[in-house]
Every structure is written in structure tokens, then in C-alpha cells.
Coordinates of C-alpha atoms and ligand atoms in Angstrom, one line a residue:
M1 CA 12.1 -20.7 -5.6
S2 CA 9.3 -18.3 -6.6
P3 CA 9.6 -14.6 -6.1
S4 CA 8.8 -13.5 -2.6
V5 CA 7.7 -10.3 -0.9
V6 CA 7.6 -9.4 2.8
C7 CA 5.3 -6.8 4.2
V8 CA 5.8 -5.0 7.4
A9 CA 2.1 -4.6 7.8
S10 CA -0.8 -2.8 9.5
W11 CA -4.1 -4.7 9.9
N12 CA -7.4 -2.8 10.3
V13 CA -11.1 -3.7 10.3
D14 CA -12.7 -1.0 8.1
L15 CA -16.0 0.4 9.2
V16 CA -17.3 1.8 6.0
A17 CA -20.3 4.1 5.6
R18 CA -21.5 5.4 2.2
I19 CA -22.8 8.9 2.1
A20 CA -23.5 11.5 -0.6
Q21 CA -20.7 14.0 0.1
P22 CA -18.2 15.1 2.7
L23 CA -19.7 16.2 5.9
Q24 CA -19.4 19.8 7.3
R25 CA -18.0 20.1 10.8
G26 CA -20.8 19.3 13.3
Q27 CA -23.1 17.8 10.6
T28 CA -24.9 14.4 10.9
C29 CA -26.3 12.6 7.9
M30 CA -27.9 9.2 7.2
A31 CA -25.6 6.7 5.5
T32 CA -27.1 4.6 2.6
H33 CA -24.8 1.6 3.1
F34 CA -22.6 0.2 5.9
D35 CA -20.0 -2.6 5.8
R36 CA -17.4 -4.1 8.1
L37 CA -14.5 -5.1 5.8
P38 CA -10.9 -6.1 5.9
G39 CA -8.3 -3.3 5.6
G40 CA -5.1 -1.8 6.7
K41 CA -2.6 -0.5 4.1
G42 CA -0.1 -3.3 4.8
S43 CA -2.5 -6.1 4.8
N44 CA -4.2 -4.7 1.7
A45 CA -0.9 -4.4 -0.2
A46 CA 0.1 -7.9 0.9
I47 CA -3.1 -9.4 -0.6
A48 CA -2.7 -7.4 -3.8
A49 CA 0.8 -8.9 -4.1
A50 CA -0.3 -12.4 -3.3
R51 CA -3.1 -12.2 -5.9
Q52 CA -0.4 -11.4 -8.4
G53 CA 1.1 -14.9 -7.7
V54 CA 4.2 -14.2 -5.6
Q55 CA 4.9 -15.6 -2.2
V56 CA 4.0 -13.1 0.6
G57 CA 4.9 -13.1 4.2
L58 CA 3.6 -10.7 6.9
I59 CA 5.3 -9.1 9.9
A60 CA 2.5 -7.6 12.0
R61 CA 1.1 -7.2 15.5
I62 CA -2.7 -7.7 15.9
G63 CA -5.1 -8.0 18.8
D64 CA -6.5 -11.3 20.1
D65 CA -10.2 -10.6 19.6
D66 CA -12.5 -11.8 16.7
M67 CA -11.2 -9.1 14.4
G68 CA -7.6 -10.5 14.8
Q69 CA -8.9 -14.0 13.9
M70 CA -10.7 -12.3 10.9
G71 CA -7.2 -11.2 9.7
L72 CA -5.6 -14.6 10.3
D73 CA -8.4 -16.4 8.4
L74 CA -8.2 -14.0 5.5
W75 CA -4.4 -14.3 5.2
S76 CA -4.7 -18.1 5.3
R77 CA -7.3 -18.0 2.5
E78 CA -5.0 -15.8 0.4
G79 CA -1.9 -18.1 0.9
I80 CA -0.1 -15.5 2.9
D81 CA 2.5 -16.6 5.5
S82 CA 1.6 -15.2 8.9
Q83 CA 4.3 -16.9 10.9
F84 CA 5.6 -13.6 12.0
V85 CA 2.2 -12.1 12.9
V86 CA 2.2 -11.6 16.7
R87 CA -1.1 -11.7 18.6
S88 CA -1.1 -9.5 21.6
A89 CA -3.3 -10.6 24.5
G90 CA -5.9 -8.0 25.7
E91 CA -5.2 -5.4 22.9
S92 CA -7.7 -4.2 20.4
N93 CA -7.1 -4.4 16.6
G94 CA -6.5 -1.6 14.2
T95 CA -9.7 0.0 13.2
A96 CA -10.4 2.5 10.3
V97 CA -13.5 4.6 10.2
I98 CA -14.2 5.3 6.5
L99 CA -16.7 7.6 4.8
V100 CA -17.2 6.8 1.0
Y101 CA -18.8 9.5 -1.1
E102 CA -21.0 9.2 -4.3
D103 CA -18.0 9.7 -6.6
G104 CA -16.1 6.9 -4.9
D105 CA -13.6 9.0 -3.1
N106 CA -13.2 8.7 0.7
S107 CA -11.9 10.0 4.0
I108 CA -10.3 7.7 6.5
A109 CA -9.4 7.9 10.2
V110 CA -7.2 5.0 11.5
Y111 CA -6.8 3.9 15.1
P112 CA -3.8 1.5 14.9
G113 CA -4.6 -0.5 18.1
A114 CA -2.1 -3.4 18.7
G115 CA -0.2 -2.4 15.5
A116 CA 1.2 0.6 17.3
G117 CA 3.3 -1.8 19.3
L118 CA 5.1 -3.4 16.3
S119 CA 8.8 -2.9 17.0
A120 CA 12.3 -3.3 15.5
A121 CA 12.6 -6.5 17.6
H122 CA 9.5 -8.1 16.0
V123 CA 11.1 -7.3 12.6
Q124 CA 14.5 -8.6 13.6
A125 CA 13.0 -11.9 14.7
A126 CA 12.0 -12.3 11.0
T127 CA 15.5 -11.6 9.6
A128 CA 15.8 -15.1 8.0
R129 CA 12.5 -14.5 6.1
L130 CA 13.5 -11.0 5.0
K131 CA 16.8 -12.2 3.7
Q132 CA 15.1 -14.8 1.4
S133 CA 12.8 -12.2 -0.2
Q134 CA 13.2 -10.0 -3.3
V135 CA 11.2 -7.1 -2.0
V136 CA 10.3 -5.7 1.5
M137 CA 7.4 -3.2 1.7
A138 CA 5.8 -1.1 4.3
S139 CA 3.5 1.9 4.8
C140 CA 3.4 4.7 7.4
E141 CA 0.7 3.0 9.2
V142 CA 3.3 0.9 11.1
P143 CA 5.8 2.5 13.5
L144 CA 8.7 3.9 11.5
S145 CA 11.2 2.2 13.8
A146 CA 9.9 -1.2 12.5
T147 CA 10.2 -0.1 8.9
Q148 CA 13.6 1.3 9.5
A149 CA 14.8 -2.1 11.0
A150 CA 13.3 -4.0 8.1
F151 CA 14.9 -1.7 5.5
E152 CA 18.3 -2.0 7.2
I153 CA 18.2 -5.7 7.0
A154 CA 17.0 -5.5 3.4
R155 CA 19.8 -3.2 2.5
T156 CA 22.4 -5.5 4.0
H157 CA 21.1 -8.4 1.9
Q158 CA 20.4 -6.6 -1.4
V159 CA 16.6 -6.9 -1.0
T160 CA 14.6 -4.1 -2.7
T161 CA 12.7 -1.8 -0.3
L162 CA 9.4 -0.2 -1.1
L163 CA 7.6 2.4 1.1
N164 CA 4.0 3.6 0.5
P165 CA 4.3 6.9 2.5
A166 CA 0.7 6.9 3.6
P167 CA -0.5 8.5 5.7
A168 CA 2.1 11.1 4.8
M169 CA 4.3 12.1 7.8
P170 CA 7.8 13.5 8.4
L171 CA 10.3 10.6 7.9
P172 CA 13.6 10.3 9.9
D173 CA 16.7 11.4 8.0
A174 CA 18.2 7.9 8.3
L175 CA 15.2 6.3 6.5
W176 CA 15.3 8.2 3.2
P177 CA 18.5 6.6 1.8
L178 CA 17.2 3.1 2.6
I179 CA 14.1 3.6 0.4
D180 CA 14.6 2.1 -3.1
V181 CA 11.1 2.8 -4.3
L182 CA 8.6 5.3 -2.8
T183 CA 4.9 5.3 -4.0
P184 CA 3.2 8.5 -2.9
N185 CA 0.1 10.0 -4.4
E186 CA 0.3 13.6 -5.5
G187 CA -0.8 15.1 -2.1
E188 CA 1.5 12.8 -0.1
L189 CA 4.4 13.7 -2.4
Q190 CA 3.7 17.5 -1.9
R191 CA 3.4 17.1 1.9
L192 CA 6.6 15.0 2.2
A193 CA 8.6 17.4 0.0
E194 CA 6.9 20.6 1.2
E195 CA 6.6 21.6 -2.4
G196 CA 3.5 22.0 -4.6
N197 CA 5.1 21.4 -7.9
I198 CA 5.3 17.6 -8.6
D199 CA 8.5 17.6 -10.6
R200 CA 10.3 19.7 -8.1
A201 CA 8.9 17.7 -5.1
A202 CA 10.1 14.5 -6.6
E203 CA 13.5 16.0 -7.3
R204 CA 13.8 17.1 -3.6
L205 CA 13.1 13.6 -2.3
L206 CA 15.5 12.0 -4.8
Q207 CA 18.1 14.3 -3.3
L208 CA 17.4 12.8 0.1
G209 CA 18.7 9.5 -1.2
V210 CA 15.5 7.8 -2.4
G211 CA 16.2 5.4 -5.3
A212 CA 13.0 5.9 -7.3
I213 CA 9.7 7.7 -6.8
V214 CA 6.5 6.5 -8.4
V215 CA 3.8 9.1 -8.1
T216 CA 0.3 7.7 -8.5
L217 CA -2.1 9.9 -10.4
G218 CA -5.5 8.1 -10.2
D219 CA -7.0 7.4 -13.7
Q220 CA -4.1 9.3 -15.2
G221 CA -1.7 6.5 -14.2
C222 CA 1.6 7.3 -12.6
A223 CA 5.0 8.9 -13.2
L224 CA 8.4 7.5 -12.4
Y225 CA 11.2 9.7 -11.2
R226 CA 14.8 8.5 -11.0
P227 CA 18.1 10.4 -10.5
S228 CA 19.5 11.7 -13.8
V229 CA 16.7 10.1 -15.9
A230 CA 13.8 11.9 -17.6
P231 CA 10.5 11.2 -15.8
L232 CA 8.5 8.3 -17.3
R233 CA 4.7 8.7 -17.5
V234 CA 2.6 5.5 -17.7
A235 CA -1.1 6.0 -18.7
G236 CA -3.9 4.8 -16.3
H237 CA -7.4 3.5 -17.0
A238 CA -10.8 5.1 -17.4
V239 CA -13.1 3.0 -15.3
R240 CA -16.4 3.6 -13.5
V241 CA -15.4 3.8 -9.9
V242 CA -17.4 2.2 -7.1
D243 CA -14.9 3.1 -4.4
T244 CA -11.2 3.9 -4.3
I245 CA -10.5 2.4 -0.8
G246 CA -7.2 0.5 -1.1
A247 CA -6.5 1.5 -4.7
G248 CA -3.1 2.9 -3.6
D249 CA -2.3 -0.2 -1.6
T250 CA -3.2 -2.3 -4.6
F251 CA -0.9 -0.3 -6.7
T252 CA 2.0 -0.8 -4.2
G253 CA 1.3 -4.5 -3.7
A254 CA 1.1 -5.2 -7.5
L255 CA 4.3 -3.1 -8.1
A256 CA 6.1 -5.1 -5.3
A257 CA 5.1 -8.4 -7.0
A258 CA 6.3 -7.2 -10.4
L259 CA 9.6 -5.9 -8.9
A260 CA 10.0 -9.2 -7.1
R261 CA 9.8 -10.9 -10.5
R262 CA 12.4 -8.5 -11.9
T263 CA 9.8 -7.0 -14.3
P264 CA 11.2 -4.0 -16.3
W265 CA 9.9 -0.7 -15.0
H266 CA 7.4 0.2 -17.8
E267 CA 5.7 -3.2 -17.7
A268 CA 5.7 -3.2 -13.8
L269 CA 4.0 0.2 -13.8
N270 CA 1.5 -0.9 -16.4
E271 CA 0.6 -3.9 -14.3
A272 CA 0.3 -1.8 -11.1
N273 CA -1.9 0.7 -12.8
A274 CA -4.2 -2.0 -14.2
A275 CA -4.5 -3.8 -10.8
A276 CA -5.3 -0.5 -9.0
A277 CA -8.0 0.4 -11.6
L278 CA -9.6 -3.0 -11.2
S279 CA -9.6 -2.7 -7.4
T280 CA -12.0 0.3 -7.6
Q281 CA -14.8 -1.9 -9.1
A282 CA -16.3 -3.2 -5.9
P283 CA -16.9 -1.9 -2.3
G284 CA -14.0 -2.1 0.2
A285 CA -10.2 -2.5 -0.1
V286 CA -9.7 -6.2 -1.1
T287 CA -13.0 -7.3 -2.7
A288 CA -12.1 -6.3 -6.3
M289 CA -8.2 -6.8 -6.1
P290 CA -7.5 -8.7 -9.3
T291 CA -5.6 -12.0 -9.7
R292 CA -2.8 -12.0 -12.1
S293 CA -4.8 -13.4 -15.0
Q294 CA -7.7 -10.8 -14.4
M295 CA -5.1 -8.1 -14.5
L296 CA -3.5 -9.3 -17.7
D297 CA -6.9 -9.8 -19.4
F298 CA -7.8 -6.2 -18.4
L299 CA -4.5 -4.8 -19.8
A300 CA -5.1 -6.8 -23.1
A301 CA -8.6 -5.2 -23.4
G302 CA -6.9 -1.8 -23.6
T303 CA -8.8 0.9 -21.6
R304 CA -5.8 3.2 -21.1
T305 CA -6.2 6.9 -20.8
G306 CA -3.1 8.0 -22.6
Ligands
RIB1 O1 -5.7 2.6 2.0 C1 -6.9 2.1 2.5 C2 -6.8 1.6 3.9 O2 -6.4 2.8 4.7 C3 -8.0 1.1 4.5 O3 -8.2 -0.3 4.3 C4 -7.9 1.5 5.9 O4 -7.8 0.4 6.8 C5 -6.7 2.4 6.1 O5 -5.6 1.7 6.5

């Protein structure tokens, strides 16, 4: 059976406006572009993993309007199993309002809509699917009780758990030791650990029971921290960025796919760095997410920063 990943997922429709630079409080400006695009950290990571050629299943709760159908159609096109996606009558879908600036960076406000109702019971209904997978991943856009339930099932059945702690928020004490791999960016790591120094912040979270921390560092790549092992830095890629929406999700999804294949750490992080770099080459979260062969060709071309 081919490697398989389950994502406890958020689904959002992204309303993306392109403007020159961040707004001041109370300021209005004219946007130069506007798009309505698929998003949600969970759905994005699931698509990134599916494009890396592993089987992907979603556990999610979505609304029953046209935006919910947009998600179902997208997942079907990507070959993602949506058997455990629940449609809730009369509820709106998750929506993200996103401002993208000239340099490709962004600000995002997420309203979770029907996703806020994803519960431990929804996750437990998918226990058989979770048991068959190699990796279970989630982000902090879904209720933490749903993630906790999924990671408890995963731990019982030796399935690797991966959490993208975005948006960063305080996590329950009981969740930390259930996390095999955590993928924060620098700011998220600092907020979670309440510590500005990256090495010390990672050490603090490892002491809470996290198995491994992969800090994403933009075009500088990433750094892997594990208990009692020297940190491993893996170089990133210098690319001309169009927008960075979903780059962290692409990293998480590609890493999940590599770990599901039992790829050694260094190679897995190289692949995730390359997939994330390529994802910044077109507008929106999923447009430029690479297939496995695109990612391998890019790695072979050698654009690394270190
Ligand atoms: O990480 C990018 C994603 O964050 C966007 O797609 C948006 O939906 C928010 O979830």
C-alpha cells in the first residue's frame, strides 16, 4: 500500500487583495489585484502532500454553500479522499481576508466558519482511516480538541504526528508530548516558547515533550532540533517571490509526505524547502505548489542559499 497522510484540516476561501505596503490603522488604499482563491492551512498542506504523490485523506467540517462545493471539487481534482469531510447545513465556510504586499509578504485574518465546529467525535469517526496512515497532521486553525483526539489515536497506533502551530496560540499541556514533529516559523516558535532566542526557544519546547522541532526560516531554509542532538541546518532557496501565501503549509505538507515515505531527515527537509520555495512563484496558496517531479527537478537545478 502506498504511504498515506491524514490531515485534520481547515478549509477557507481566501479573499486576496494586492497592495503596495501594510496599511496604517484607519487607512484605506486601492488594491491593484483581487482574487478569490482556495486556502486554509489544513487544505493547503493536504494538497501539498498529495502533489508529492502520497495518498491523502481529510477530516474537516465545511459549510454547504458554493464555497464548500469549491473545496470538495478541488480535493476531488487533487485525488484527496474527502470521505470524512462533514458538510454542515446552513453554516458558512471558513474565510480568510488576505493583504499581499509588493515584496510578497502578507497579513491574514481568518474567520473559521463551519470549521470551528470540528470536534473530537468527528475525528474519532475516522479512527480506521487514521490507523492506516503513516502521518497525521494538523494546524492551529482547527479546534485543538480535534487535534488532541487525532494525535491520541495516532500515538496508540504508532502513527507520526505533525503540527503546524499556526496561528500560534497557547497549547494544552496534554498536547505537547503527543507532537512528534512541530513546524513553526521563527515568530511562532518565539511566541509558543515565550523566548526570543531561537535555540533556547526550541530547547524549551523539546522539554515539554515534543519529539522534533523544524523551524522554517524563509529563504534561509530550516533548522531541525531534537533532544540531545546538535541542530541540523538545511539551506533554502533564493527565488523571486510572487507571494508567500501557503509557503509554510506547503513545507508542512511536503514534509508530511516525505516522513510518510520514511525519508531520512536531511533529504525530507531538502524536499520540503524546495516545495515551499516553488510555492511562492504564483499568486495564492495552491497555484504553484509543485508536483514531486517539479520539486525534484528544482532540487537538481541547485539554487540553494547555503
Ligand atoms: O497559510 C496560508 C493560509 O492561511 C491561507 O490560505 C488562509 O486561508 C489562512 O488559512
